[in-house]
mmCIF file of C-alpha atoms in Angstrom:
data_model
loop_
_atom_site.group_PDB
_atom_site.id
_atom_site.type_symbol
_atom_site.label_atom_id
_atom_site.label_comp_id
_atom_site.label_asym_id
_atom_site.label_seq_id
_atom_site.Cartn_x
_atom_site.Cartn_y
_atom_site.Cartn_z
ATOM 1 C CA UNK A 10 74.673 93.521 81.574
ATOM 2 C CA UNK A 11 77.409 91.943 79.488
ATOM 3 C CA UNK A 12 78.714 88.432 79.112
ATOM 4 C CA UNK A 13 82.170 86.961 78.677
ATOM 5 C CA UNK A 14 83.123 87.332 75.024
ATOM 6 C CA UNK A 15 85.922 84.752 74.961
ATOM 7 C CA UNK A 16 87.059 82.094 77.389
ATOM 8 C CA UNK A 17 90.322 80.184 77.164
ATOM 9 C CA UNK A 18 92.433 78.217 79.594
ATOM 10 C CA UNK A 19 94.399 81.387 80.292
ATOM 11 C CA UNK A 20 91.997 84.283 80.070
ATOM 12 C CA UNK A 21 88.453 85.529 80.350
ATOM 13 C CA UNK A 22 88.012 88.269 77.726
ATOM 14 C CA UNK A 23 85.337 90.941 78.101
ATOM 15 C CA UNK A 24 84.675 93.570 75.416
ATOM 16 C CA UNK A 25 83.323 96.980 76.414
ATOM 17 C CA UNK A 26 82.654 99.879 74.085
ATOM 18 C CA UNK A 27 81.425 102.797 76.160
ATOM 19 C CA UNK A 28 82.868 106.183 77.208
ATOM 20 C CA UNK A 29 83.375 105.195 80.861
ATOM 21 C CA UNK A 30 83.663 101.592 81.994
ATOM 22 C CA UNK A 31 82.818 101.193 85.673
ATOM 23 C CA UNK A 32 83.019 98.311 88.129
ATOM 24 C CA UNK A 33 79.460 97.119 87.524
ATOM 25 C CA UNK A 34 78.158 94.206 89.629
ATOM 26 C CA UNK A 35 78.352 91.733 86.719
ATOM 27 C CA UNK A 36 81.947 92.786 86.034
ATOM 28 C CA UNK A 37 82.923 92.447 89.694
ATOM 29 C CA UNK A 38 81.443 88.937 89.654
ATOM 30 C CA UNK A 39 83.348 88.119 86.458
ATOM 31 C CA UNK A 40 86.610 89.297 88.045
ATOM 32 C CA UNK A 41 86.012 87.035 91.047
ATOM 33 C CA UNK A 42 85.063 84.088 88.833
ATOM 34 C CA UNK A 43 88.137 84.609 86.680
ATOM 35 C CA UNK A 44 90.416 84.649 89.719
ATOM 36 C CA UNK A 45 88.772 81.545 91.176
ATOM 37 C CA UNK A 46 89.409 79.685 87.911
ATOM 38 C CA UNK A 47 93.055 80.712 87.732
ATOM 39 C CA UNK A 48 92.520 82.952 84.712
ATOM 40 C CA UNK A 49 93.227 86.620 84.118
ATOM 41 C CA UNK A 50 90.332 88.847 83.107
ATOM 42 C CA UNK A 51 91.283 90.938 80.078
ATOM 43 C CA UNK A 52 89.021 93.930 79.575
ATOM 44 C CA UNK A 53 89.160 95.188 75.979
ATOM 45 C CA UNK A 54 88.053 98.756 75.199
ATOM 46 C CA UNK A 55 88.578 101.265 72.384
ATOM 47 C CA UNK A 56 91.087 104.100 72.690
ATOM 48 C CA UNK A 57 88.480 106.664 73.732
ATOM 49 C CA UNK A 58 87.166 104.687 76.728
ATOM 50 C CA UNK A 59 88.064 105.551 80.311
ATOM 51 C CA UNK A 60 87.999 103.479 83.501
ATOM 52 C CA UNK A 61 86.370 104.503 86.753
ATOM 53 C CA UNK A 62 88.669 104.704 89.783
ATOM 54 C CA UNK A 63 87.487 101.387 91.331
ATOM 55 C CA UNK A 64 87.958 99.532 88.038
ATOM 56 C CA UNK A 65 91.316 101.199 87.409
ATOM 57 C CA UNK A 66 92.391 100.061 90.885
ATOM 58 C CA UNK A 67 91.396 96.504 90.010
ATOM 59 C CA UNK A 68 93.287 96.731 86.706
ATOM 60 C CA UNK A 69 96.424 97.791 88.590
ATOM 61 C CA UNK A 70 96.405 94.425 90.396
ATOM 62 C CA UNK A 71 97.277 90.978 89.108
ATOM 63 C CA UNK A 72 93.851 89.606 88.194
ATOM 64 C CA UNK A 73 92.672 92.214 85.666
ATOM 65 C CA UNK A 74 94.374 93.630 82.587
ATOM 66 C CA UNK A 75 93.125 96.598 80.569
ATOM 67 C CA UNK A 76 93.628 95.940 76.854
ATOM 68 C CA UNK A 77 93.130 98.928 74.545
ATOM 69 C CA UNK A 78 92.225 98.510 70.894
ATOM 70 C CA UNK A 79 93.854 101.185 68.726
ATOM 71 C CA UNK A 80 93.304 100.696 65.005
ATOM 72 C CA UNK A 81 94.673 97.254 64.129
ATOM 73 C CA UNK A 82 96.798 96.989 67.273
ATOM 74 C CA UNK A 83 96.415 96.554 71.013
ATOM 75 C CA UNK A 84 98.252 97.758 74.088
ATOM 76 C CA UNK A 85 98.048 97.647 77.869
ATOM 77 C CA UNK A 86 96.058 100.664 79.013
ATOM 78 C CA UNK A 87 98.011 101.437 82.179
ATOM 79 C CA UNK A 88 101.544 100.883 80.854
ATOM 80 C CA UNK A 89 101.453 101.447 77.093
ATOM 81 C CA UNK A 90 103.045 98.043 76.440
ATOM 82 C CA UNK A 91 102.080 96.742 72.958
ATOM 83 C CA UNK A 92 100.065 93.503 73.012
ATOM 84 C CA UNK A 93 98.836 90.955 70.509
ATOM 85 C CA UNK A 94 96.492 87.991 70.633
ATOM 86 C CA UNK A 95 98.551 84.898 71.319
ATOM 87 C CA UNK A 96 95.803 82.320 70.893
ATOM 88 C CA UNK A 97 94.946 81.956 74.559
ATOM 89 C CA UNK A 98 95.313 85.529 75.812
ATOM 90 C CA UNK A 99 96.660 88.943 74.921
ATOM 91 C CA UNK A 100 100.412 88.859 75.488
ATOM 92 C CA UNK A 101 103.278 91.365 75.051
ATOM 93 C CA UNK A 102 104.688 91.853 71.569
ATOM 94 C CA UNK A 103 108.214 90.375 71.941
ATOM 95 C CA UNK A 104 109.939 92.707 69.504
ATOM 96 C CA UNK A 105 108.299 95.917 70.814
ATOM 97 C CA UNK A 106 110.803 98.420 72.193
ATOM 98 C CA UNK A 107 108.617 101.480 72.635
ATOM 99 C CA UNK A 108 105.248 102.558 73.975
ATOM 100 C CA UNK A 109 102.209 102.093 71.794
ATOM 101 C CA UNK A 110 101.437 105.321 69.844
ATOM 102 C CA UNK A 111 98.009 105.681 71.447
ATOM 103 C CA UNK A 112 99.530 105.692 74.938
ATOM 104 C CA UNK A 113 101.648 108.747 74.171
ATOM 105 C CA UNK A 114 98.880 110.694 72.430
ATOM 106 C CA UNK A 115 97.470 113.853 74.000
ATOM 107 C CA UNK A 116 94.853 113.325 76.765
ATOM 108 C CA UNK A 117 91.328 114.341 75.843
ATOM 109 C CA UNK A 118 90.830 116.573 78.922
ATOM 110 C CA UNK A 119 92.982 118.860 81.095
ATOM 111 C CA UNK A 120 95.223 117.016 83.541
ATOM 112 C CA UNK A 121 94.985 118.146 87.136
ATOM 113 C CA UNK A 122 95.973 116.270 90.287
ATOM 114 C CA UNK A 123 94.553 113.364 92.246
ATOM 115 C CA UNK A 124 95.300 113.524 95.963
ATOM 116 C CA UNK A 125 95.440 110.021 97.465
ATOM 117 C CA UNK A 126 95.577 109.131 101.156
ATOM 118 C CA UNK A 127 96.066 105.520 102.255
ATOM 119 C CA UNK A 128 95.495 104.800 105.940
ATOM 120 C CA UNK A 129 95.766 101.655 108.014
ATOM 121 C CA UNK A 130 94.149 100.966 111.361
ATOM 122 C CA UNK A 131 92.767 98.233 113.595
ATOM 123 C CA UNK A 132 89.279 98.221 115.030
ATOM 124 C CA UNK A 133 88.082 96.398 118.137
ATOM 125 C CA UNK A 134 85.328 93.843 118.336
ATOM 126 C CA UNK A 135 82.682 96.519 118.846
ATOM 127 C CA UNK A 136 81.944 99.987 117.556
ATOM 128 C CA UNK A 137 81.397 101.475 114.131
ATOM 129 C CA UNK A 138 83.738 100.814 111.204
ATOM 130 C CA UNK A 139 82.713 103.606 108.853
ATOM 131 C CA UNK A 140 83.747 106.459 111.124
ATOM 132 C CA UNK A 141 87.328 106.887 109.847
ATOM 133 C CA UNK A 142 86.464 107.041 106.147
ATOM 134 C CA UNK A 143 83.487 109.261 106.906
ATOM 135 C CA UNK A 144 85.729 111.593 108.929
ATOM 136 C CA UNK A 145 88.432 111.786 106.269
ATOM 137 C CA UNK A 146 85.955 112.481 103.469
ATOM 138 C CA UNK A 147 84.362 115.187 105.636
ATOM 139 C CA UNK A 148 87.770 116.794 106.180
ATOM 140 C CA UNK A 149 88.535 116.693 102.459
ATOM 141 C CA UNK A 150 85.146 117.630 100.992
ATOM 142 C CA UNK A 151 83.272 119.335 103.804
ATOM 143 C CA UNK A 152 80.424 116.834 103.550
ATOM 144 C CA UNK A 153 79.534 113.341 104.728
ATOM 145 C CA UNK A 154 79.776 110.534 102.142
ATOM 146 C CA UNK A 155 76.962 110.204 99.633
ATOM 147 C CA UNK A 156 76.770 106.415 99.384
ATOM 148 C CA UNK A 157 78.499 103.060 99.468
ATOM 149 C CA UNK A 158 78.432 99.613 97.922
ATOM 150 C CA UNK A 159 80.573 96.756 96.608
ATOM 151 C CA UNK A 160 80.195 97.855 92.968
ATOM 152 C CA UNK A 161 79.102 100.760 90.771
ATOM 153 C CA UNK A 162 76.773 102.548 90.795
ATOM 154 C CA UNK A 163 76.691 102.657 94.592
ATOM 155 C CA UNK A 164 73.489 101.014 95.752
ATOM 156 C CA UNK A 165 73.223 102.368 99.331
ATOM 157 C CA UNK A 166 73.033 105.908 100.635
ATOM 158 C CA UNK A 167 75.516 106.560 103.406
ATOM 159 C CA UNK A 168 74.514 105.091 106.775
ATOM 160 C CA UNK A 169 77.365 104.281 109.115
ATOM 161 C CA UNK A 170 75.424 101.627 111.010
ATOM 162 C CA UNK A 171 74.421 99.747 107.841
ATOM 163 C CA UNK A 172 77.965 99.977 106.536
ATOM 164 C CA UNK A 173 79.342 98.567 109.801
ATOM 165 C CA UNK A 174 76.768 95.779 109.887
ATOM 166 C CA UNK A 175 77.714 94.723 106.361
ATOM 167 C CA UNK A 176 81.443 94.563 107.124
ATOM 168 C CA UNK A 177 81.149 92.835 110.511
ATOM 169 C CA UNK A 178 79.013 90.126 108.949
ATOM 170 C CA UNK A 179 81.908 88.985 106.724
ATOM 171 C CA UNK A 180 85.442 87.708 107.148
ATOM 172 C CA UNK A 181 86.567 90.224 104.521
ATOM 173 C CA UNK A 182 84.993 93.030 102.525
ATOM 174 C CA UNK A 183 86.015 95.483 99.827
ATOM 175 C CA UNK A 184 83.676 98.456 99.531
ATOM 176 C CA UNK A 185 83.469 101.702 97.582
ATOM 177 C CA UNK A 186 82.442 104.898 99.364
ATOM 178 C CA UNK A 187 81.410 107.883 97.286
ATOM 179 C CA UNK A 188 82.089 111.409 98.483
ATOM 180 C CA UNK A 189 79.884 114.453 98.107
ATOM 181 C CA UNK A 190 80.684 118.031 97.234
ATOM 182 C CA UNK A 191 82.029 119.957 94.250
ATOM 183 C CA UNK A 192 85.103 117.731 93.708
ATOM 184 C CA UNK A 193 85.052 114.064 92.774
ATOM 185 C CA UNK A 194 85.982 111.953 95.802
ATOM 186 C CA UNK A 195 85.955 108.204 96.334
ATOM 187 C CA UNK A 196 87.292 105.715 98.850
ATOM 188 C CA UNK A 197 88.086 102.050 98.402
ATOM 189 C CA UNK A 198 87.944 100.359 101.800
ATOM 190 C CA UNK A 199 89.302 96.887 102.504
ATOM 191 C CA UNK A 200 88.478 95.070 105.735
ATOM 192 C CA UNK A 201 89.640 91.715 107.089
ATOM 193 C CA UNK A 202 88.818 89.948 110.344
ATOM 194 C CA UNK A 203 91.606 89.800 112.919
ATOM 195 C CA UNK A 204 91.893 88.159 116.309
ATOM 196 C CA UNK A 205 89.373 88.547 119.131
ATOM 197 C CA UNK A 206 86.677 89.866 116.839
ATOM 198 C CA UNK A 207 88.787 92.777 115.649
ATOM 199 C CA UNK A 208 88.892 94.139 112.124
ATOM 200 C CA UNK A 209 91.900 95.401 110.168
ATOM 201 C CA UNK A 210 91.253 98.235 107.705
ATOM 202 C CA UNK A 211 93.250 99.532 104.754
ATOM 203 C CA UNK A 212 91.450 102.343 102.952
ATOM 204 C CA UNK A 213 92.433 104.539 100.028
ATOM 205 C CA UNK A 214 90.732 107.922 99.681
ATOM 206 C CA UNK A 215 91.197 109.930 96.466
ATOM 207 C CA UNK A 216 90.043 113.441 95.603
ATOM 208 C CA UNK A 217 90.329 115.031 92.149
ATOM 209 C CA UNK A 218 91.514 118.602 91.567
ATOM 210 C CA UNK A 219 91.400 120.607 88.357
ATOM 211 C CA UNK A 220 94.558 122.363 87.092
ATOM 212 C CA UNK A 221 93.312 125.733 88.401
ATOM 213 C CA UNK A 222 92.365 124.196 91.786
ATOM 214 C CA UNK A 223 95.537 122.795 93.409
ATOM 215 C CA UNK A 224 95.282 120.442 96.416
ATOM 216 C CA UNK A 225 95.603 122.260 99.774
ATOM 217 C CA UNK A 226 98.803 120.513 100.874
ATOM 218 C CA UNK A 227 99.557 123.291 103.359
ATOM 219 C CA UNK A 228 96.653 122.019 105.487
ATOM 220 C CA UNK A 229 97.909 118.439 105.574
ATOM 221 C CA UNK A 230 99.170 118.487 109.210
ATOM 222 C CA UNK A 231 95.799 119.634 110.564
ATOM 223 C CA UNK A 232 93.961 117.207 108.290
ATOM 224 C CA UNK A 233 96.047 114.243 109.466
ATOM 225 C CA UNK A 234 95.687 115.364 113.073
ATOM 226 C CA UNK A 235 91.930 115.643 112.663
ATOM 227 C CA UNK A 236 91.822 112.146 111.211
ATOM 228 C CA UNK A 237 93.570 110.754 114.305
ATOM 229 C CA UNK A 238 91.393 112.656 116.766
ATOM 230 C CA UNK A 239 88.577 110.097 116.788
ATOM 231 C CA UNK A 240 90.461 106.810 116.503
ATOM 232 C CA UNK A 241 94.141 105.745 116.485
ATOM 233 C CA UNK A 242 95.658 105.453 113.013
ATOM 234 C CA UNK A 243 98.566 103.047 112.449
ATOM 235 C CA UNK A 244 99.865 104.867 109.381
ATOM 236 C CA UNK A 245 98.767 107.275 106.681
ATOM 237 C CA UNK A 246 100.534 107.770 103.337
ATOM 238 C CA UNK A 247 99.848 110.718 101.032
ATOM 239 C CA UNK A 248 100.743 111.058 97.351
ATOM 240 C CA UNK A 249 99.797 113.114 94.303
ATOM 241 C CA UNK A 250 99.179 111.648 90.861
ATOM 242 C CA UNK A 251 98.672 113.681 87.676
ATOM 243 C CA UNK A 252 95.212 112.851 86.370
ATOM 244 C CA UNK A 253 91.732 113.952 85.500
ATOM 245 C CA UNK A 254 89.726 115.786 88.136
ATOM 246 C CA UNK A 255 86.780 113.403 87.628
ATOM 247 C CA UNK A 256 89.007 110.480 88.809
ATOM 248 C CA UNK A 257 88.564 108.508 85.599
ATOM 249 C CA UNK A 258 91.637 107.179 83.767
ATOM 250 C CA UNK A 259 92.405 107.454 80.067
ATOM 251 C CA UNK A 260 94.679 104.868 78.407
ATOM 252 C CA UNK A 261 97.372 107.519 78.017
ATOM 253 C CA UNK A 262 100.474 108.609 79.874
ATOM 254 C CA UNK A 263 99.687 111.554 82.165
ATOM 255 C CA UNK A 264 102.588 111.415 84.614
ATOM 256 C CA UNK A 265 103.923 109.443 87.555
ATOM 257 C CA UNK A 266 102.788 109.641 91.189
ATOM 258 C CA UNK A 267 105.070 111.199 93.778
ATOM 259 C CA UNK A 268 104.899 111.096 97.589
ATOM 260 C CA UNK A 269 103.871 113.991 99.801
ATOM 261 C CA UNK A 270 104.059 112.646 103.355
ATOM 262 C CA UNK A 271 103.928 109.619 105.628
ATOM 263 C CA UNK A 272 102.467 109.616 109.129
ATOM 264 C CA UNK A 273 103.073 106.821 111.643
ATOM 265 C CA UNK A 274 101.629 106.272 115.099
ATOM 266 C CA UNK A 275 103.516 107.375 118.183
ATOM 267 C CA UNK A 276 106.424 109.740 118.807
ATOM 268 C CA UNK A 277 109.004 108.680 116.237
ATOM 269 C CA UNK A 278 112.266 110.221 115.054
ATOM 270 C CA UNK A 279 113.216 110.002 111.398
ATOM 271 C CA UNK A 280 116.563 109.543 109.708
ATOM 272 C CA UNK A 281 118.888 112.432 108.972
ATOM 273 C CA UNK A 282 117.335 114.749 106.437
ATOM 274 C CA UNK A 283 113.764 113.540 107.014
ATOM 275 C CA UNK A 284 112.463 115.402 110.082
ATOM 276 C CA UNK A 285 109.068 114.642 111.561
ATOM 277 C CA UNK A 286 106.458 116.735 113.328
ATOM 278 C CA UNK A 287 103.909 115.739 115.937
ATOM 279 C CA UNK A 288 100.257 115.959 114.923
ATOM 280 C CA UNK A 289 97.037 114.733 116.453
ATOM 281 C CA UNK A 290 95.899 114.627 120.081
ATOM 282 C CA UNK A 291 98.300 113.546 122.871
ATOM 283 C CA UNK A 292 96.347 110.342 123.540
ATOM 284 C CA UNK A 293 96.696 109.175 119.899
ATOM 285 C CA UNK A 294 99.804 110.949 118.568
ATOM 286 C CA UNK A 295 101.105 110.662 115.034
ATOM 287 C CA UNK A 296 104.466 111.681 113.631
ATOM 288 C CA UNK A 297 104.159 113.267 110.191
ATOM 289 C CA UNK A 298 107.159 113.135 107.852
ATOM 290 C CA UNK A 299 106.987 115.492 104.843
ATOM 291 C CA UNK A 300 108.511 113.776 101.802
ATOM 292 C CA UNK A 301 108.008 116.146 98.889
ATOM 293 C CA UNK A 302 105.653 118.319 96.911
ATOM 294 C CA UNK A 303 103.947 115.429 95.147
ATOM 295 C CA UNK A 304 105.599 116.307 91.849
ATOM 296 C CA UNK A 305 109.309 115.604 92.244
ATOM 297 C CA UNK A 306 110.472 111.953 92.037
ATOM 298 C CA UNK A 307 113.098 112.813 94.691
ATOM 299 C CA UNK A 308 110.357 112.187 97.253
ATOM 300 C CA UNK A 309 110.591 108.463 96.569
ATOM 301 C CA UNK A 310 114.223 108.469 97.708
ATOM 302 C CA UNK A 311 113.232 110.117 100.989
ATOM 303 C CA UNK A 312 110.357 107.651 101.315
ATOM 304 C CA UNK A 313 112.709 104.713 100.812
ATOM 305 C CA UNK A 314 115.202 106.146 103.319
ATOM 306 C CA UNK A 315 112.442 106.677 105.895
ATOM 307 C CA UNK A 316 110.985 103.186 105.437
ATOM 308 C CA UNK A 317 114.403 101.568 105.852
ATOM 309 C CA UNK A 318 114.897 103.608 109.038
ATOM 310 C CA UNK A 319 111.501 102.650 110.479
ATOM 311 C CA UNK A 320 111.799 98.977 109.571
ATOM 312 C CA UNK A 321 115.259 98.729 111.108
ATOM 313 C CA UNK A 322 113.841 99.809 114.457
ATOM 314 C CA UNK A 323 116.508 102.484 114.763
ATOM 315 C CA UNK A 324 114.054 105.227 115.652
ATOM 316 C CA UNK A 325 114.181 106.270 119.293
#
């Protein structure tokens, strides 16, 4: 366990010097306490530290900032923006016009691809809640999940009924589900109570692939259809991000994410130039719109065009 190393009116500063910094229970509690007090939690690590996927996800939000110590300087681990200690918190260096040198240094391991799928759905007042993430991890890894918990390491082996009981006993829950199999796979599942005892779910499933083991994007239509076979899915977004196959993140630039596809419920037509295809069973159909190969930034333009089309209600 660690303690807070500095506390100011603006920030809660935590120092960690280990190869991989994970979302340990004490750190998750510190993040919550920092948010409740109106502070930002600034996690300071050396250049050779990496973040686990759950902690990196937290650092990508507004309540946590990854500060990397490189020699006599500091920078933001996810953006490369130079920082300095301003008396109450680490703040951007005003005169900096370039990335910190450490951010543009060579990664310490080969960079493969991280396949990420974000799905949204609504559950009724009864029934299991772990089925969708279990199904998607099975489709991606060939095995049921290994375990789950609110922090790392995961404290429970996978049991759908226990998972469901935990979520239904709370107004909101954010849980980590660990996959099994030869590739690293994790899900971050967020649940919130909705009307009439229902539960809204937004879950992000990520699988790591080595450079010599590319993601099987050609199987995406059948995978998305299989996901929708058991329970209606409101939407499912797929993207690729250059990164380590073990799903940890170095404080270095490895490349930008790019979209692969977006699926939405029902029979929907897309805008000109963005055709859709029907996937899934007739009772719970999805329309899948391919957006790109996950490498070209042009996919974001198609994604923006499609979203504007869907939000305008012009699909027929």
